[in-house]
């Protein structure tokens, strides 16, 4: 039986949280401030108690929106943000040096209108800075009361262990979904062993498991999915075949395809917190309701088999994107 509450550091949160990135960036035009604010307040009203943002999202706009909208409700939710990936007048940058992390935290605190960030992630590993140095900077922020817990994003098991040796890590965030099973190679077991919460982003497959089929040809010019292999013409038709069979299973379970995907993710382990993002109020409610859905064992087994890693057409990242992370790959994936 799946618990609806999950532990993350000293906090207890619902198994479904809100990934805030696509309010401003990633999958199309940004929401207006008014619509974005309405979405955040609706999430709070529904019971969401874990909000995930980052310095990079909307070049600070996402943090600003959360600060402007939710500062008066600060005790009602756990707040997560991220550093290392940042921005300046020249654009985005990657910098894991301690002095940069410290400054980014100060800037985020101002935008978020809070004295403390509950969970602060290293957004990406910086290949030019030892992970111990970056984590050490976060440890000093914990001592200063600027942040409460340390997290890592898009890092493999070896990196996680090195970081955890420097300072206890509260959470690891990376992509995990029916069609992205890479965490099962090593990091899920590592998190379980070390008592680290696992935060799954893109659990609805970047919209692949949404209620309306995506047409890659009509995606916005700046939509990230245009450069993701699974949405490209060589792979897309094959993946649609998997989706058609998934819809039949969702009907058997009495839920939407997105809810099926979310329920599968959090049912894999009580250590997992899932953070789907959306810009639509109905999807916001549907996603949150999925935390109460318990899938039958036969459906879980069928989904596991249907989305065996080798059955999905295309890797999750093209080689240039994969080079920016230390997450594990299956032997058959490019560059593995």
XYZ file of C-alpha atoms in Angstrom:
336
model
C 0.000 0.000 0.000
C 1.481 3.367 -1.009
C 1.835 6.068 1.658
C 0.814 9.523 0.530
C 3.453 11.164 2.732
C 7.174 10.867 2.095
C 10.230 11.896 4.117
C 12.775 14.342 2.751
C 15.414 15.407 5.252
C 13.531 16.506 8.402
C 10.353 17.174 6.406
C 7.313 15.079 5.552
C 5.659 15.964 2.235
C 3.033 14.562 -0.095
C 4.313 11.997 -2.589
C 3.314 14.355 -5.423
C 4.923 17.802 -5.412
C 4.939 20.589 -7.991
C 7.758 21.099 -10.447
C 7.571 24.810 -11.282
C 9.945 25.005 -14.261
C 7.450 25.065 -17.095
C 5.558 28.021 -15.666
C 8.370 30.033 -17.235
C 10.562 27.814 -19.356
C 11.077 24.525 -21.143
C 7.956 23.536 -23.046
C 6.599 26.687 -24.618
C 5.802 30.334 -23.847
C 5.890 31.462 -20.222
C 2.642 31.889 -18.324
C 1.634 35.433 -17.480
C 2.451 36.467 -13.893
C -1.269 36.478 -13.099
C -1.859 32.978 -14.468
C 1.308 31.650 -12.865
C 0.302 33.072 -9.512
C -3.182 31.571 -9.820
C -1.656 28.160 -10.546
C 0.596 28.309 -7.475
C -2.259 29.352 -5.204
C -4.469 26.616 -6.644
C -1.735 24.076 -5.914
C -1.535 25.256 -2.327
C -5.316 25.071 -2.026
C -5.329 21.491 -3.333
C -2.811 20.455 -0.701
C 0.525 20.560 -2.506
C 3.217 21.065 0.110
C 6.457 20.703 -1.902
C 7.398 23.304 -4.530
C 10.505 22.880 -6.691
C 12.163 25.774 -8.515
C 15.673 26.886 -9.527
C 17.788 29.975 -10.116
C 17.829 29.225 -13.850
C 14.073 28.896 -14.462
C 13.005 32.004 -16.323
C 16.336 33.616 -15.376
C 15.102 34.266 -11.835
C 11.476 34.940 -12.778
C 10.279 31.611 -11.395
C 11.768 32.319 -7.970
C 10.366 35.846 -8.086
C 6.875 34.539 -8.826
C 7.027 32.051 -5.957
C 8.277 34.745 -3.611
C 5.631 37.253 -4.675
C 2.819 34.698 -4.532
C 3.633 32.395 -1.645
C 5.728 34.415 0.812
C 2.672 34.893 2.996
C 2.115 31.111 3.109
C 5.726 30.139 3.793
C 4.900 27.770 6.665
C 2.518 25.761 4.497
C 5.062 24.154 2.173
C 8.611 22.872 1.755
C 10.599 25.019 -0.681
C 13.337 23.645 -2.932
C 15.588 25.599 -5.270
C 18.871 25.034 -7.086
C 22.235 26.668 -7.739
C 25.325 26.167 -9.953
C 23.334 26.733 -13.154
C 22.926 30.482 -13.103
C 22.538 33.526 -15.299
C 24.032 36.965 -15.842
C 23.862 39.695 -18.485
C 25.560 37.338 -20.965
C 23.118 34.473 -20.439
C 23.256 31.177 -18.554
C 26.381 29.672 -17.021
C 27.597 26.669 -15.022
C 29.690 27.461 -11.957
C 30.071 25.241 -8.897
C 32.723 27.279 -7.115
C 31.930 27.960 -3.442
C 31.893 31.738 -3.845
C 29.410 31.515 -6.713
C 27.143 29.125 -4.795
C 27.133 31.467 -1.814
C 26.187 34.469 -3.951
C 23.515 32.534 -5.832
C 21.935 31.514 -2.538
C 21.795 35.124 -1.352
C 20.195 36.163 -4.634
C 17.655 33.331 -4.460
C 16.695 34.198 -0.889
C 15.884 37.731 -2.010
C 13.837 36.617 -4.986
C 11.988 33.999 -2.938
C 11.356 36.501 -0.132
C 12.377 34.025 2.541
C 15.085 33.763 5.176
C 15.736 30.067 4.550
C 15.484 27.643 1.623
C 14.405 24.235 2.887
C 16.201 22.165 0.250
C 18.966 23.600 -1.926
C 20.295 21.485 -4.796
C 23.425 21.552 -6.872
C 21.582 21.744 -10.203
C 24.367 20.057 -12.170
C 27.882 18.780 -11.464
C 30.595 21.239 -12.418
C 33.413 19.194 -14.042
C 35.911 21.901 -13.088
C 35.115 21.873 -9.361
C 35.384 18.829 -7.054
C 31.952 17.851 -5.777
C 33.373 18.017 -2.248
C 34.113 21.734 -2.669
C 30.609 22.525 -3.900
C 28.964 20.475 -1.150
C 31.285 22.089 1.378
C 29.936 25.498 0.368
C 26.393 24.251 0.905
C 27.379 22.862 4.297
C 28.451 26.344 5.347
C 25.076 27.685 4.207
C 23.407 25.083 6.423
C 25.539 26.232 9.364
C 24.568 29.840 8.651
C 20.867 28.966 8.576
C 20.488 30.034 4.933
C 19.395 26.544 3.859
C 18.144 23.556 5.817
C 19.079 20.603 3.599
C 21.408 19.784 0.726
C 20.310 18.149 -2.516
C 21.919 16.954 -5.743
C 20.458 16.942 -9.245
C 21.319 14.755 -12.241
C 24.225 12.940 -10.591
C 25.192 9.273 -10.589
C 25.815 6.931 -7.679
C 29.567 7.550 -7.376
C 29.060 11.320 -7.241
C 26.284 10.905 -4.681
C 28.521 8.840 -2.413
C 31.360 11.356 -2.590
C 28.987 14.196 -1.812
C 27.363 12.313 1.061
C 30.790 11.654 2.583
C 31.342 15.424 2.683
C 27.935 16.271 4.214
C 24.680 14.309 4.554
C 22.589 14.638 1.398
C 18.823 14.895 1.898
C 17.632 14.366 -1.675
C 18.748 13.378 -5.145
C 16.712 14.641 -8.077
C 16.823 13.128 -11.531
C 14.476 12.011 -14.280
C 12.485 8.877 -13.510
C 9.407 7.716 -15.383
C 7.977 4.655 -17.067
C 10.101 5.333 -20.121
C 13.182 6.540 -18.202
C 14.439 3.720 -16.010
C 18.102 4.738 -15.715
C 17.918 5.393 -11.945
C 17.290 1.667 -11.497
C 20.882 1.030 -12.599
C 22.400 2.377 -9.385
C 21.165 5.613 -7.812
C 17.828 4.326 -6.502
C 19.641 1.629 -4.535
C 22.258 4.135 -3.394
C 19.614 6.552 -2.131
C 17.822 3.749 -0.317
C 21.059 2.611 1.308
C 22.095 6.097 2.434
C 18.642 7.298 3.516
C 18.415 9.896 0.727
C 15.014 10.848 -0.686
C 14.669 10.368 -4.435
C 12.875 13.192 -6.270
C 11.633 12.154 -9.715
C 11.308 14.910 -12.298
C 9.495 14.567 -15.647
C 7.429 11.619 -14.336
C 4.821 12.223 -17.052
C 7.499 11.817 -19.717
C 7.697 15.526 -20.590
C 4.066 15.310 -21.646
C 4.349 11.957 -23.427
C 1.887 10.461 -20.934
C -0.483 13.451 -21.007
C -4.142 13.040 -21.954
C -3.669 14.692 -25.342
C -1.167 13.202 -27.821
C 1.787 15.455 -28.552
C 2.565 16.383 -32.139
C 6.320 17.062 -32.214
C 5.925 18.983 -35.470
C 3.777 21.652 -33.790
C 5.941 22.243 -30.704
C 7.064 25.783 -29.976
C 10.400 26.720 -31.563
C 12.027 26.975 -28.108
C 10.461 23.788 -26.752
C 13.200 21.569 -25.303
C 11.545 18.455 -26.665
C 12.622 19.434 -30.169
C 16.146 18.287 -29.281
C 15.237 15.208 -27.226
C 15.737 11.986 -29.228
C 12.488 10.298 -28.165
C 10.425 13.053 -29.776
C 12.290 12.940 -33.106
C 10.850 11.422 -36.245
C 12.973 8.255 -36.166
C 11.775 7.322 -32.676
C 8.395 8.977 -32.152
C 6.163 6.494 -34.063
C 7.679 3.542 -32.190
C 7.051 5.190 -28.843
C 3.469 5.991 -29.823
C 2.896 2.253 -30.164
C 3.844 1.855 -26.489
C 1.536 4.712 -25.545
C -1.465 3.101 -27.243
C -1.048 -0.010 -25.082
C -0.600 2.178 -21.995
C -3.959 3.868 -22.602
C -5.666 0.477 -22.476
C -4.013 -0.223 -19.122
C -5.108 3.173 -17.780
C -8.687 2.329 -18.701
C -8.388 -0.915 -16.739
C -7.046 1.022 -13.740
C -9.799 3.639 -14.004
C -7.467 6.619 -14.356
C -5.812 8.886 -16.905
C -2.550 7.869 -18.555
C -0.748 10.611 -16.639
C -2.142 9.331 -13.349
C -1.079 5.804 -14.274
C 2.474 7.022 -14.924
C 2.580 8.994 -11.666
C 1.128 6.180 -9.581
C 3.661 3.749 -11.048
C 6.521 6.079 -10.110
C 5.615 6.625 -6.460
C 4.558 3.014 -5.998
C 8.036 1.818 -6.917
C 9.371 2.852 -3.504
C 8.273 4.799 -0.410
C 11.497 6.793 -0.846
C 10.254 8.480 -4.042
C 8.655 11.922 -4.366
C 7.362 12.827 -7.817
C 7.262 16.429 -9.096
C 5.226 16.748 -12.307
C 4.862 20.209 -13.753
C 1.856 21.682 -15.513
C 0.275 24.965 -16.553
C -3.324 23.673 -16.390
C -5.522 23.612 -13.297
C -7.246 20.341 -14.207
C -3.930 18.573 -14.684
C -2.759 20.063 -11.386
C -5.669 18.359 -9.621
C -5.401 15.104 -11.574
C -1.680 14.844 -10.835
C -2.171 15.417 -7.113
C -5.011 12.885 -6.956
C -2.672 10.230 -8.353
C -0.971 9.972 -4.947
C -4.055 8.094 -3.712
C -4.135 5.635 -6.605
C -2.836 2.151 -5.850
C -2.118 0.070 -8.946
C -2.754 -3.664 -8.871
C 0.310 -5.897 -8.929
C -0.506 -7.249 -12.377
C -0.657 -3.729 -13.849
C 2.659 -2.811 -12.213
C 4.231 -5.950 -13.662
C 2.815 -5.298 -17.127
C 4.045 -1.703 -17.095
C 7.507 -2.818 -16.016
C 7.662 -5.213 -18.956
C 6.104 -2.863 -21.500
C 8.607 -0.121 -20.665
C 11.675 -2.265 -20.284
C 14.592 0.094 -21.024
C 15.447 -1.526 -24.342
C 11.811 -1.231 -25.534
C 11.826 2.574 -25.634
C 13.054 4.168 -28.868
C 15.860 6.664 -28.311
C 17.844 7.729 -25.226
C 16.479 10.416 -22.897
C 19.258 12.855 -23.845
C 21.292 13.484 -26.964
C 25.061 13.167 -26.340
C 25.657 16.925 -25.697
C 23.030 16.925 -22.913
C 24.222 13.619 -21.462
C 27.744 15.061 -21.221
C 26.501 17.642 -18.689
C 25.381 15.037 -16.124
C 26.891 12.021 -14.365
C 23.777 9.843 -14.399
C 24.220 6.213 -15.409
C 23.359 4.880 -18.857
C 22.355 1.432 -20.036
C 24.991 -0.399 -22.133
C 22.942 -0.028 -25.319
C 22.638 3.774 -25.056
C 24.875 6.085 -27.162
C 28.120 6.955 -25.397
C 27.647 4.409 -22.604
